[in-house]
Amino acid sequence: MAEKTWVRMVTAQTPTNIAVIKYWGKRDETLILPVNDSISVTLDPAHLCTTTTVAVSPSFDQDRMWLNGKEISLSGGRYQNCLREIRARACEVEDKEKGIKIAKKDWEKLHLHVASYNNFPTAAGLASSAAGFACLVFALAKLMNAKEDNSELSAIARQGSGSACRSLFGGFVKWIMGKAEDGSDSLAVQLVDEKHWDELVIIIAVVSSRQKETSSTTGMRDSVETSLLLQHRAKEVVPKRIKQMEEAIKNRDFGSFAQLSCADSNQFHAVCLDTCPPIFYMNGTSHRQVKFLVSSDMGI
Amino acid sequence: MAEKTWVRMVTAQTPTNIAVIKYWGKRDETLILPVNDSISVTLDPAHLCTTTTVAVSPSFDQDRMWLNGKEISLSGGRYQNCLREIRARACEVEDKEKGIKIAKKDWEKLHLHVASYNNFPTAAGLASSAAGFACLVFALAKLMNAKEDNSELSAIARQGSGSACRSLFGGFVKWIMGKAEDGSDSLAVQLVDEKHWDELVIIIAVVSSRQKETSSTTGMRDSVETSLLLQHRAKEVVPKRIKQMEEAIKNRDFGSFAQLSCADSNQFHAVCLDTCPPIFYMNGTSHRQVKFLVSSDMGI
C-alpha cells in the first residue's frame, strides 16, 4: 500500500425505477426477501437519478456518508449489510500511475467516504432509496474491483432497499422473489433493455412534494401483519399478472401494459387501505388524476 | 268493495342502517343475493329515517310514487318485484267504520299511490334506498294485511335494495346470504334489539353532501366483475369476521366492535379501489377523519 495521503474515488449514476407490478410485503425483514415477484421500468438516468461518489483512503478513520450534502449515519443494519457484503467481494486494485496498490485483505481495514445526491425529492414515492442503494453498491463494486455481474450485485443492493435491486439494469427489470432461505436467489434480471420500447414515455405528475407519512418499511410490515388481502394478492394474483406483464412488454402491447399497471397500482393501494391502521398514499389530486385517465380512456 | 271515492292509507317510518360488516357484491343481480353475510346497526328512527305513506283507492288508475315530493317512475324492475311480491301476499281487509272491504283477489286490480320522504341526503352513502324500500314494503304489508313476519318481509325488501332487508329490525341485524337459488333463505334476522347496547352512540360526520359518483349497484357490479380480491374477501375473510362481530356485539365489547367495523369498512373501500375502473368513496376529509380516529386511539 502506498503512503497515507492517497484517495481513490469512483463516481456512478443510477436512475430510479417505477414498479408496474408492485413489490409490497417482505417474507424476511433482515434479508429483504419479498412475498412476490415484481417488475419495473427503469427511468432515463438523465432525468431522475442518484449520483454517488465513493472514496477510499488510508487517511479515513471511519466509514462516513453524506446524503444531499448532509451527513447521515451508516450504523443502520441496511448500510452495514451492504458494506459487509461488498467488502467480502473486494479484489486487489492497482493504480500504477498513482502508485496505489490495495490488496484483497486491505479492504477490511480501509474506511470509506460516500457522497450521494438525488436530483428529485427523497421519500416522496419516487424510489429514492432504490436509486440510492443501487448506486452505492455499484460504485463500491467498481471501487473495490468486485467481479460480480449486475444480477449478483442486485442481490446485495436488495439488502439495502428491496426495490434497489431493480435499478441495476435499464429497460424493464424483473425482481425474482426466489426461494432460498439465505436470499441468494432473490435478485433482478433484465427482461428487455431500454432500446426495446423506446417510444414509451413516462410522465411523473407530482401531487405533493411532502415526504410520505408512512415509510415503505413500516407500511409493508403493517400490511404483512394485518392485511387479510395481502397474501392472496401475493400468491394468487401477482404470479398471473407477472406472466401477463412480461408478455405485454415483449409485444409492446400498450393497452395490456397500461391496464395491468393501473390495476396493480390500484391493488397495491387497496392492500394499503386494508392495513390496520390504514395507509393512504393517494390524495384527492391523485384520485382526480386516475379519474381523468379513466375518462380519457388512455388505454385503460 | 265500497264506492269509488274511498282511500285507505297507511304511514310507516323506517330508519336507515349502517353496515359494520359490509355487503358489497351480488351473486344474483335480479334477486339481489349477496356474496357474503353482513351485519348492521339500525339507527334511531327519530334521527335518520324514511317516512312513507301508501294509499289505495279504486279511483287510482295506475301505481304512482313521489320521492321527496317529486314523482318518480315505478317501472324499474326493483319496484315491480317488490310490488308483485307484496301483492301476492295481500289478504282481505275490512274497515267497517269506513265501509271499506277489499277481498284478497281485488288487490291485483287496485292501484297504489306512494309518497316517501327521507329526512337525510339521498344517495350520499347513508343507505337511503335501504330505509326507503324497507319502509315501502312494511307499509304495503300493513296496508294489504299481509301476515308475513319481518324476516319474511325482509326477503321482499331485499329485492328492492339489498341492504333494505336489514332495516326491518331495530338493534343489530344480520343479513344471512342464504344458499337457495330462488333467494328464499336470503333474509334478515335480529341479533339483539335496540335495548341491548343502548349506550352506543353513532356519530355521522358528513364529509360531502353531493351524491356519490358511482351508485352502489354499478359499483358492486364492477367490483364483482373486475376485483381480484372480492371473492377472497367474501369467502375467506367475511365468514370469520361475522362470527367475531356477533361475539363482540353479544358481549358489548367496544374494542373488538370498533376494530372489526373499521377493518371491514377499510376492506370494503380497498375492494372498491381494486375495481376497474377504481371507485373512490372516500375523500381527503374522510382520510383525515380516519387518521384522527387512529391517532386518538378510539379503540381501534
Coordinates of C-alpha atoms in Angstrom, one line a residue:
Chain A
M1 CA 0.0 0.0 0.0
A2 CA 1.2 3.5 -0.8
E3 CA 1.7 6.3 1.8
K4 CA -1.3 7.6 3.7
T5 CA -2.1 10.6 1.5
W6 CA -3.8 9.0 -1.5
V7 CA -7.5 8.8 -2.2
R8 CA -9.1 6.6 -4.7
M9 CA -12.6 7.6 -5.9
V10 CA -15.3 6.2 -8.2
T11 CA -18.5 8.1 -9.2
A12 CA -21.6 6.3 -10.5
Q13 CA -25.0 7.4 -11.6
T14 CA -28.1 5.2 -11.2
P15 CA -31.7 6.0 -12.2
T16 CA -34.7 5.3 -10.1
N17 CA -37.2 2.7 -11.2
I18 CA -41.0 2.6 -11.1
A19 CA -42.7 -0.7 -10.4
V20 CA -45.5 -1.7 -12.8
I21 CA -46.2 -4.9 -10.9
K22 CA -45.7 -3.8 -7.3
Y23 CA -43.4 -5.1 -4.5
W24 CA -45.3 -4.7 -1.2
G25 CA -44.5 -7.0 1.6
K26 CA -41.4 -8.9 2.9
R27 CA -41.2 -12.5 3.9
D28 CA -37.8 -11.8 5.6
E29 CA -37.2 -8.3 7.1
T30 CA -33.5 -8.6 7.5
L31 CA -32.5 -10.1 4.2
I32 CA -35.3 -8.1 2.5
L33 CA -37.0 -11.0 0.7
P34 CA -40.3 -10.2 -0.9
V35 CA -43.6 -12.1 -0.9
N36 CA -43.9 -11.8 -4.7
D37 CA -42.1 -11.1 -7.9
S38 CA -42.2 -7.6 -9.2
I39 CA -41.5 -5.8 -12.5
S40 CA -40.3 -2.3 -13.0
V41 CA -39.3 0.2 -15.7
T42 CA -36.0 2.0 -15.1
L43 CA -36.1 5.7 -15.8
D44 CA -33.7 7.6 -18.0
P45 CA -30.7 8.4 -15.8
A46 CA -30.7 11.9 -17.4
H47 CA -33.9 12.6 -15.6
L48 CA -34.4 11.1 -12.1
C49 CA -31.2 9.7 -10.7
T50 CA -28.8 9.4 -7.8
T51 CA -25.1 10.3 -8.3
T52 CA -22.8 8.8 -5.7
T53 CA -19.1 9.2 -5.2
V54 CA -17.3 6.6 -3.1
A55 CA -13.8 7.2 -1.9
V56 CA -11.3 5.1 0.0
S57 CA -8.1 6.4 1.7
P58 CA -5.8 5.2 4.4
S59 CA -6.3 8.6 6.0
F60 CA -10.1 7.9 6.6
D61 CA -10.6 6.7 10.2
Q62 CA -14.2 5.6 9.8
D63 CA -16.9 5.0 7.2
R64 CA -19.0 8.1 6.7
M65 CA -21.8 9.2 4.3
W66 CA -23.4 12.4 3.2
L67 CA -26.8 12.4 1.6
N68 CA -27.7 15.6 -0.3
G69 CA -24.8 17.3 1.5
K70 CA -25.9 16.3 5.0
E71 CA -24.0 13.7 6.9
I72 CA -26.2 10.7 7.8
S73 CA -25.4 7.7 10.0
L74 CA -24.2 4.5 8.4
S75 CA -24.8 2.5 11.5
G76 CA -28.2 1.1 10.3
G77 CA -28.4 -2.6 9.5
R78 CA -29.1 -2.0 5.9
Y79 CA -26.0 0.1 5.2
Q80 CA -23.9 -2.3 7.3
N81 CA -25.2 -5.4 5.4
C82 CA -24.4 -3.8 2.0
L83 CA -20.9 -2.7 3.2
R84 CA -20.2 -6.1 4.6
E85 CA -21.4 -8.0 1.5
I86 CA -19.5 -5.8 -0.9
R87 CA -16.3 -5.8 1.2
A88 CA -16.4 -9.6 1.2
R89 CA -16.2 -9.5 -2.6
A90 CA -13.5 -6.8 -2.9
C91 CA -10.5 -7.8 -5.0
E92 CA -7.0 -6.4 -5.5
V93 CA -6.8 -2.9 -7.0
E94 CA -3.7 -1.5 -8.6
D95 CA -3.3 2.0 -10.0
K96 CA 0.3 2.2 -11.2
E97 CA 0.0 5.8 -12.3
K98 CA -0.9 7.0 -8.8
G99 CA 1.2 4.4 -7.2
I100 CA -1.8 2.8 -5.4
K101 CA -2.0 -0.9 -4.6
I102 CA -4.7 -2.3 -2.4
A103 CA -4.5 -6.0 -1.6
K104 CA -7.7 -8.0 -1.2
K105 CA -7.2 -8.3 2.6
D106 CA -6.6 -4.5 3.0
W107 CA -10.3 -3.7 2.3
E108 CA -11.3 -5.0 5.7
K109 CA -9.2 -2.2 7.4
L110 CA -9.8 0.6 4.9
H111 CA -12.6 3.1 5.5
L112 CA -14.9 4.7 3.0
H113 CA -16.5 8.1 2.4
V114 CA -19.7 8.2 0.4
A115 CA -21.4 11.3 -1.0
S116 CA -24.8 10.8 -2.6
Y117 CA -27.1 13.3 -4.3
N118 CA -30.7 12.7 -5.5
N119 CA -31.9 15.1 -8.2
F120 CA -35.5 14.5 -7.1
P121 CA -37.5 14.6 -3.8
T122 CA -36.4 12.0 -1.2
A123 CA -39.1 9.7 0.3
A124 CA -41.9 11.1 -1.9
G125 CA -42.8 7.9 -3.6
L126 CA -40.1 8.1 -6.3
A127 CA -38.0 5.3 -5.0
S128 CA -35.1 7.4 -3.8
S129 CA -33.7 4.6 -1.7
A130 CA -33.9 2.2 -4.8
A131 CA -31.6 4.5 -6.8
G132 CA -29.5 5.3 -3.8
F133 CA -28.6 1.8 -2.7
A134 CA -28.2 0.6 -6.3
C135 CA -25.8 3.4 -6.9
L136 CA -23.9 2.8 -3.7
V137 CA -23.4 -0.9 -4.3
F138 CA -22.5 -0.4 -7.9
A139 CA -20.0 2.4 -7.1
L140 CA -18.4 0.3 -4.3
A141 CA -18.2 -2.7 -6.6
K142 CA -16.2 -0.6 -9.1
L143 CA -14.1 0.9 -6.4
M144 CA -13.3 -2.5 -4.9
N145 CA -12.9 -4.2 -8.3
A146 CA -15.5 -6.8 -7.4
K147 CA -16.1 -9.3 -10.2
E148 CA -19.8 -9.9 -9.7
D149 CA -22.2 -9.2 -12.6
N150 CA -25.2 -6.8 -12.1
S151 CA -27.6 -9.6 -11.1
E152 CA -25.2 -10.7 -8.4
L153 CA -24.8 -7.1 -7.3
S154 CA -28.6 -6.7 -7.3
A155 CA -28.8 -9.3 -4.5
I156 CA -26.5 -7.0 -2.4
A157 CA -28.4 -3.8 -3.3
R158 CA -31.6 -5.6 -2.3
Q159 CA -30.3 -5.8 1.3
G160 CA -30.2 -2.0 1.4
S161 CA -33.6 -1.4 -0.1
G162 CA -35.7 -4.1 -1.8
S163 CA -36.5 -2.2 -5.0
A164 CA -32.9 -1.1 -5.3
C165 CA -32.1 -4.5 -6.9
R166 CA -34.2 -3.4 -9.9
S167 CA -32.1 -0.2 -10.5
L168 CA -29.0 -2.2 -11.6
F169 CA -30.4 -2.5 -15.1
G170 CA -32.0 -0.3 -17.7
G171 CA -35.2 -1.1 -19.6
F172 CA -37.7 -3.5 -18.0
V173 CA -36.5 -5.4 -15.0
K174 CA -37.9 -8.3 -13.0
W175 CA -37.1 -9.0 -9.4
I176 CA -37.4 -12.7 -8.9
M177 CA -38.5 -13.3 -5.3
G178 CA -36.5 -16.5 -5.0
K179 CA -37.0 -19.5 -2.7
A180 CA -33.7 -19.8 -0.8
E181 CA -33.7 -19.0 2.9
D182 CA -30.4 -17.1 2.6
G183 CA -31.9 -14.9 -0.2
S184 CA -29.2 -15.9 -2.7
D185 CA -31.7 -16.4 -5.5
S186 CA -33.7 -13.2 -4.8
L187 CA -32.3 -10.9 -7.5
A188 CA -33.0 -8.8 -10.5
V189 CA -32.8 -9.8 -14.2
Q190 CA -33.3 -7.6 -17.2
L191 CA -36.3 -8.6 -19.2
V192 CA -35.6 -6.2 -22.1
D193 CA -33.2 -3.3 -22.4
E194 CA -34.0 0.4 -22.8
K195 CA -34.0 0.2 -26.6
H196 CA -36.8 -2.4 -26.8
W197 CA -39.6 0.1 -26.3
D198 CA -38.1 3.5 -26.7
E199 CA -41.3 5.3 -27.8
L200 CA -42.7 4.7 -24.3
V201 CA -42.7 8.0 -22.3
I202 CA -43.3 8.2 -18.6
I203 CA -44.9 11.3 -17.2
I204 CA -44.5 11.8 -13.5
A205 CA -47.1 14.1 -12.0
V206 CA -46.0 15.4 -8.6
V207 CA -49.1 15.7 -6.4
S208 CA -47.3 16.6 -3.3
S209 CA -43.6 17.2 -2.6
R210 CA -44.0 16.4 1.1
Q211 CA -42.4 13.2 2.5
K212 CA -44.9 10.4 2.7
E213 CA -46.4 9.9 6.2
T214 CA -45.7 6.2 6.4
S215 CA -42.3 4.8 5.2
S216 CA -42.4 1.9 2.9
T217 CA -40.7 -0.3 5.5
T218 CA -43.2 0.5 8.2
G219 CA -46.1 0.3 5.8
M220 CA -45.1 -3.1 4.4
R221 CA -44.6 -4.5 7.8
D222 CA -48.0 -3.3 8.9
S223 CA -49.6 -4.7 5.7
V224 CA -48.0 -8.1 6.1
E225 CA -49.1 -8.3 9.8
T226 CA -52.6 -7.0 9.4
S227 CA -54.0 -7.1 5.8
L228 CA -56.1 -10.1 5.1
L229 CA -55.8 -9.5 1.4
L230 CA -52.0 -9.3 1.0
Q231 CA -51.2 -13.0 1.0
H232 CA -54.0 -13.7 -1.5
R233 CA -52.6 -10.9 -3.7
A234 CA -49.1 -12.3 -3.4
K235 CA -49.9 -15.9 -4.0
E236 CA -52.9 -15.8 -6.4
V237 CA -53.0 -12.5 -8.2
V238 CA -49.4 -11.5 -8.8
P239 CA -48.0 -14.7 -10.4
K240 CA -50.6 -14.5 -13.2
R241 CA -50.0 -10.8 -13.6
I242 CA -46.2 -11.2 -13.9
K243 CA -46.7 -13.5 -16.8
Q244 CA -49.2 -11.2 -18.5
M245 CA -47.0 -8.2 -17.9
E246 CA -43.9 -10.0 -19.4
E247 CA -46.0 -10.8 -22.4
A248 CA -47.3 -7.2 -22.8
I249 CA -43.7 -5.8 -22.5
K250 CA -42.4 -8.3 -25.0
N251 CA -45.1 -7.4 -27.5
R252 CA -45.0 -3.7 -26.8
D253 CA -48.8 -4.0 -26.2
F254 CA -49.6 -0.7 -24.6
G255 CA -53.2 -1.5 -23.9
S256 CA -52.4 -4.5 -21.8
F257 CA -49.4 -2.8 -20.3
A258 CA -51.4 0.2 -19.1
Q259 CA -54.3 -1.9 -17.9
L260 CA -52.1 -4.2 -15.8
S261 CA -50.0 -1.3 -14.5
C262 CA -53.1 0.6 -13.3
A263 CA -54.8 -2.5 -11.9
D264 CA -51.7 -3.5 -10.0
S265 CA -51.1 0.0 -8.7
N266 CA -54.7 0.2 -7.5
Q267 CA -54.4 -3.2 -5.9
F268 CA -51.3 -2.1 -4.0
H269 CA -53.1 1.0 -2.7
A270 CA -56.1 -1.3 -1.9
V271 CA -53.8 -3.5 0.3
C272 CA -52.5 -0.3 2.0
L273 CA -56.1 0.6 2.7
D274 CA -56.8 -2.9 4.1
T275 CA -53.9 -2.4 6.5
C276 CA -54.6 -1.6 10.2
P277 CA -54.1 1.3 10.7
P278 CA -54.9 2.1 7.0
I279 CA -52.2 3.7 4.9
F280 CA -53.2 6.4 2.4
Y281 CA -50.6 7.1 -0.3
M282 CA -53.1 8.7 -2.7
N283 CA -54.7 12.0 -2.1
G284 CA -57.6 13.9 -3.7
T285 CA -55.3 15.0 -6.5
S286 CA -54.2 11.5 -7.3
H287 CA -57.8 10.4 -7.3
R288 CA -58.7 13.1 -9.8
Q289 CA -55.8 12.1 -12.0
V290 CA -56.9 8.5 -12.0
K291 CA -60.5 9.5 -12.9
F292 CA -59.1 11.7 -15.7
L293 CA -57.1 8.8 -17.1
V294 CA -60.1 6.6 -17.0
S295 CA -62.5 9.1 -18.5
S296 CA -60.0 9.9 -21.3
D297 CA -59.7 6.2 -21.9
M298 CA -55.9 6.2 -22.2
G299 CA -55.7 2.5 -23.0
I300 CA -57.0 1.6 -19.5
Chain B
M1 CA -116.0 -3.2 -2.4
A2 CA -117.4 0.2 -1.5
E3 CA -118.0 3.0 -3.9
K4 CA -115.1 4.6 -5.9
T5 CA -114.4 7.5 -3.6
W6 CA -112.7 5.9 -0.6
V7 CA -109.0 5.9 0.0
R8 CA -107.2 3.7 2.5
M9 CA -103.8 4.8 3.8
V10 CA -101.0 3.6 6.0
T11 CA -98.0 5.6 7.0
A12 CA -94.8 3.9 8.3
Q13 CA -91.4 5.2 9.4
T14 CA -88.2 3.2 8.9
P15 CA -84.7 4.1 10.0
T16 CA -81.7 3.6 7.9
N17 CA -79.0 1.1 8.9
I18 CA -75.2 1.3 8.7
A19 CA -73.3 -1.9 8.0
V20 CA -70.5 -2.8 10.4
I21 CA -69.6 -5.9 8.3
K22 CA -70.2 -4.7 4.7
Y23 CA -72.4 -6.0 1.9
W24 CA -70.5 -5.5 -1.4
G25 CA -71.2 -7.7 -4.3
K26 CA -74.2 -9.7 -5.6
R27 CA -74.2 -13.3 -6.8
D28 CA -77.6 -12.7 -8.4
E29 CA -78.4 -9.3 -9.8
T30 CA -82.2 -9.7 -10.2
L31 CA -83.0 -11.4 -6.9
I32 CA -80.3 -9.3 -5.1
L33 CA -78.5 -12.1 -3.5
P34 CA -75.2 -11.2 -1.8
V35 CA -71.8 -12.9 -1.9
N36 CA -71.5 -12.7 1.8
D37 CA -73.4 -12.2 5.1
S38 CA -73.4 -8.7 6.5
I39 CA -74.2 -7.1 9.9
S40 CA -75.6 -3.7 10.5
V41 CA -76.8 -1.4 13.3
T42 CA -80.1 0.2 12.8
L43 CA -80.2 3.9 13.6
D44 CA -82.8 5.6 15.8
P45 CA -85.9 6.3 13.7
A46 CA -86.0 9.7 15.4
H47 CA -82.8 10.7 13.6
L48 CA -82.3 9.3 10.0
C49 CA -85.4 7.8 8.6
T50 CA -87.8 7.5 5.7
T51 CA -91.5 8.2 6.2
T52 CA -93.7 6.6 3.6
T53 CA -97.4 6.8 3.1
V54 CA -99.1 4.2 0.9
A55 CA -102.6 4.6 -0.3
V56 CA -105.0 2.5 -2.2
S57 CA -108.2 3.7 -3.9
P58 CA -110.5 2.4 -6.6
S59 CA -110.2 5.9 -8.1
F60 CA -106.4 5.4 -8.8
D61 CA -105.8 4.3 -12.4
Q62 CA -102.1 3.5 -12.1
D63 CA -99.4 2.9 -9.5
R64 CA -97.6 6.1 -8.8
M65 CA -94.8 7.2 -6.4
W66 CA -93.4 10.5 -5.2
L67 CA -90.0 10.7 -3.6
N68 CA -89.2 13.8 -1.6
G69 CA -92.2 15.5 -3.3
K70 CA -91.1 14.6 -6.9
E71 CA -92.8 12.0 -8.9
I72 CA -90.5 9.1 -9.9
S73 CA -91.1 6.1 -12.1
L74 CA -92.2 2.8 -10.6
S75 CA -91.4 0.9 -13.9
G76 CA -88.0 -0.3 -12.7
G77 CA -87.6 -4.0 -12.0
R78 CA -86.9 -3.4 -8.3
Y79 CA -90.1 -1.6 -7.6
Q80 CA -92.0 -4.0 -9.8
N81 CA -90.5 -7.0 -7.9
C82 CA -91.5 -5.6 -4.5
L83 CA -95.0 -4.7 -5.6
R84 CA -95.6 -8.1 -7.2
E85 CA -94.3 -10.0 -4.2
I86 CA -96.2 -8.0 -1.7
R87 CA -99.4 -8.1 -3.8
A88 CA -99.1 -11.9 -3.9
R89 CA -99.3 -11.9 -0.1
A90 CA -102.2 -9.4 0.3
C91 CA -105.1 -10.6 2.3
E92 CA -108.7 -9.4 2.9
V93 CA -109.1 -6.0 4.5
E94 CA -112.2 -4.8 6.1
D95 CA -112.8 -1.3 7.7
K96 CA -116.4 -1.4 8.9
E97 CA -116.3 2.2 10.1
K98 CA -115.4 3.5 6.6
G99 CA -117.4 0.8 4.9
I100 CA -114.4 -0.5 3.0
K101 CA -114.0 -4.1 2.2
I102 CA -111.2 -5.3 -0.1
A103 CA -111.1 -9.0 -1.0
K104 CA -107.9 -10.8 -1.5
K105 CA -108.4 -11.0 -5.3
D106 CA -109.2 -7.3 -5.5
W107 CA -105.6 -6.3 -4.8
E108 CA -104.5 -7.4 -8.2
K109 CA -106.7 -4.7 -9.8
L110 CA -106.3 -1.9 -7.3
H111 CA -103.6 0.7 -7.8
L112 CA -101.4 2.3 -5.3
H113 CA -100.0 5.8 -4.6
V114 CA -96.8 6.1 -2.6
A115 CA -95.3 9.2 -1.0
S116 CA -91.9 8.8 0.6
Y117 CA -89.6 11.3 2.3
N118 CA -86.1 11.0 3.5
N119 CA -85.0 13.4 6.3
F120 CA -81.4 13.0 5.2
P121 CA -79.4 13.3 1.9
T122 CA -80.3 10.7 -0.8
A123 CA -77.5 8.6 -2.4
A124 CA -74.8 10.1 -0.2
G125 CA -73.7 6.9 1.5
L126 CA -76.4 6.9 4.1
A127 CA -78.4 4.0 2.8
S128 CA -81.4 6.0 1.7
S129 CA -82.6 3.1 -0.5
A130 CA -82.3 0.7 2.4
A131 CA -84.7 2.8 4.5
G132 CA -86.8 3.5 1.5
F133 CA -87.5 0.0 0.4
A134 CA -87.9 -1.3 3.9
C135 CA -90.5 1.3 4.6
L136 CA -92.3 0.8 1.3
V137 CA -92.6 -3.0 1.9
F138 CA -93.5 -2.6 5.5
A139 CA -96.2 0.0 4.8
L140 CA -97.6 -2.1 1.9
A141 CA -97.7 -5.2 4.1
K142 CA -99.8 -3.3 6.7
L143 CA -102.0 -1.8 4.0
M144 CA -102.6 -5.1 2.5
N145 CA -102.9 -7.0 5.8
A146 CA -100.1 -9.4 4.8
K147 CA -99.4 -12.0 7.5
E148 CA -95.7 -12.3 7.0
D149 CA -93.3 -11.6 9.8
N150 CA -90.5 -9.1 9.5
S151 CA -87.9 -11.6 8.4
E152 CA -90.2 -12.8 5.6
L153 CA -90.9 -9.2 4.6
S154 CA -87.1 -8.5 4.7
A155 CA -86.7 -11.0 1.8
I156 CA -89.1 -8.9 -0.2
A157 CA -87.5 -5.6 0.7
R158 CA -84.2 -7.2 -0.3
Q159 CA -85.4 -7.3 -3.9
G160 CA -85.8 -3.5 -3.8
S161 CA -82.4 -2.8 -2.3
G162 CA -80.2 -5.4 -0.7
S163 CA -79.4 -3.6 2.5
A164 CA -83.1 -2.7 2.9
C165 CA -83.7 -6.1 4.4
R166 CA -81.7 -5.1 7.4
S167 CA -83.9 -2.0 8.1
L168 CA -86.9 -4.2 9.1
F169 CA -85.5 -4.6 12.6
G170 CA -84.0 -2.3 15.2
G171 CA -80.8 -3.0 17.1
F172 CA -78.2 -5.2 15.4
V173 CA -79.3 -7.1 12.4
K174 CA -77.7 -9.9 10.3
W175 CA -78.5 -10.4 6.7
I176 CA -77.9 -14.1 6.1
M177 CA -76.8 -14.5 2.5
G178 CA -78.6 -17.9 2.1
K179 CA -78.0 -20.7 -0.4
A180 CA -81.3 -21.2 -2.2
E181 CA -81.3 -20.2 -5.9
D182 CA -84.7 -18.6 -5.5
G183 CA -83.4 -16.4 -2.7
S184 CA -86.0 -17.6 -0.2
D185 CA -83.4 -18.0 2.5
S186 CA -81.6 -14.7 2.0
L187 CA -83.2 -12.6 4.7
A188 CA -82.5 -10.6 7.8
V189 CA -82.7 -11.7 11.4
Q190 CA -82.3 -9.5 14.5
L191 CA -79.2 -10.4 16.5
V192 CA -80.1 -8.2 19.5
D193 CA -82.7 -5.5 19.9
E194 CA -82.0 -1.7 20.4
K195 CA -82.0 -2.0 24.2
H196 CA -79.1 -4.5 24.3
W197 CA -76.4 -1.8 23.8
D198 CA -78.2 1.5 24.4
E199 CA -75.1 3.4 25.5
L200 CA -73.7 3.0 22.0
V201 CA -73.8 6.4 20.2
I202 CA -73.2 6.7 16.4
I203 CA -71.8 9.9 15.1
I204 CA -72.3 10.6 11.4
A205 CA -69.8 13.1 10.0
V206 CA -71.0 14.4 6.7
V207 CA -67.9 14.9 4.5
S208 CA -69.8 15.8 1.4
S209 CA -73.5 16.3 0.7
R210 CA -73.1 15.6 -3.0
Q211 CA -74.5 12.4 -4.5
K212 CA -71.8 9.7 -4.8
E213 CA -70.3 9.5 -8.3
T214 CA -70.8 5.7 -8.6
S215 CA -74.1 4.1 -7.5
S216 CA -73.8 1.1 -5.2
T217 CA -75.5 -1.1 -7.9
T218 CA -72.9 -0.1 -10.6
G219 CA -70.0 -0.2 -8.2
M220 CA -70.8 -3.6 -6.9
R221 CA -71.3 -5.0 -10.4
D222 CA -67.9 -3.6 -11.5
S223 CA -66.3 -5.0 -8.3
V224 CA -67.7 -8.5 -8.8
E225 CA -66.6 -8.4 -12.5
T226 CA -63.1 -7.0 -12.0
S227 CA -61.8 -7.1 -8.5
L228 CA -59.4 -10.0 -7.9
L229 CA -59.8 -9.5 -4.1
L230 CA -63.6 -9.5 -3.7
Q231 CA -64.2 -13.3 -3.8
H232 CA -61.3 -13.9 -1.4
R233 CA -62.9 -11.3 0.9
A234 CA -66.3 -12.9 0.6
K235 CA -65.3 -16.5 1.1
E236 CA -62.3 -16.3 3.4
V237 CA -62.4 -13.0 5.3
V238 CA -66.0 -12.2 6.0
P239 CA -67.3 -15.5 7.4
K240 CA -64.7 -15.3 10.3
R241 CA -65.4 -11.6 10.8
I242 CA -69.2 -12.3 11.1
K243 CA -68.6 -14.7 14.0
Q244 CA -66.2 -12.2 15.7
M245 CA -68.6 -9.4 15.2
E246 CA -71.6 -11.4 16.6
E247 CA -69.4 -12.2 19.6
A248 CA -68.4 -8.5 20.1
I249 CA -72.0 -7.3 19.9
K250 CA -73.2 -10.0 22.3
N251 CA -70.6 -9.0 24.8
R252 CA -70.8 -5.3 24.2
D253 CA -67.1 -5.4 23.6
F254 CA -66.4 -1.9 22.1
G255 CA -62.7 -2.5 21.4
S256 CA -63.4 -5.5 19.2
F257 CA -66.5 -4.0 17.7
A258 CA -64.6 -0.8 16.7
Q259 CA -61.6 -2.7 15.4
L260 CA -63.8 -5.0 13.3
S261 CA -66.0 -2.2 12.0
C262 CA -63.0 -0.1 10.9
A263 CA -61.1 -3.0 9.4
D264 CA -64.2 -4.1 7.4
S265 CA -65.0 -0.7 6.3
N266 CA -61.5 -0.2 5.1
Q267 CA -61.5 -3.5 3.3
F268 CA -64.7 -2.6 1.5
H269 CA -63.0 0.6 0.3
A270 CA -60.0 -1.5 -0.6
V271 CA -62.1 -3.7 -2.8
C272 CA -63.6 -0.5 -4.4
L273 CA -60.1 0.7 -5.2
D274 CA -59.2 -2.8 -6.6
T275 CA -62.1 -2.4 -9.0
C276 CA -61.5 -1.4 -12.6
P277 CA -62.1 1.5 -13.1
P278 CA -61.4 2.2 -9.4
I279 CA -64.2 3.5 -7.2
F280 CA -63.3 6.2 -4.6
Y281 CA -66.0 6.7 -1.9
M282 CA -63.5 8.3 0.5
N283 CA -62.1 11.8 0.0
G284 CA -59.4 13.8 1.7
T285 CA -61.7 14.7 4.6
S286 CA -62.6 11.1 5.3
H287 CA -58.9 10.2 5.2
R288 CA -58.2 12.8 7.8
Q289 CA -61.0 11.6 9.9
V290 CA -59.7 8.0 9.9
K291 CA -56.2 9.3 10.8
F292 CA -57.7 11.3 13.6
L293 CA -59.5 8.3 15.0
V294 CA -56.3 6.2 14.7
S295 CA -54.2 8.8 16.4
S296 CA -56.7 9.4 19.2
D297 CA -56.8 5.6 19.6
M298 CA -60.6 5.3 19.9
G299 CA -60.5 1.6 20.5
I300 CA -59.1 0.9 17.0

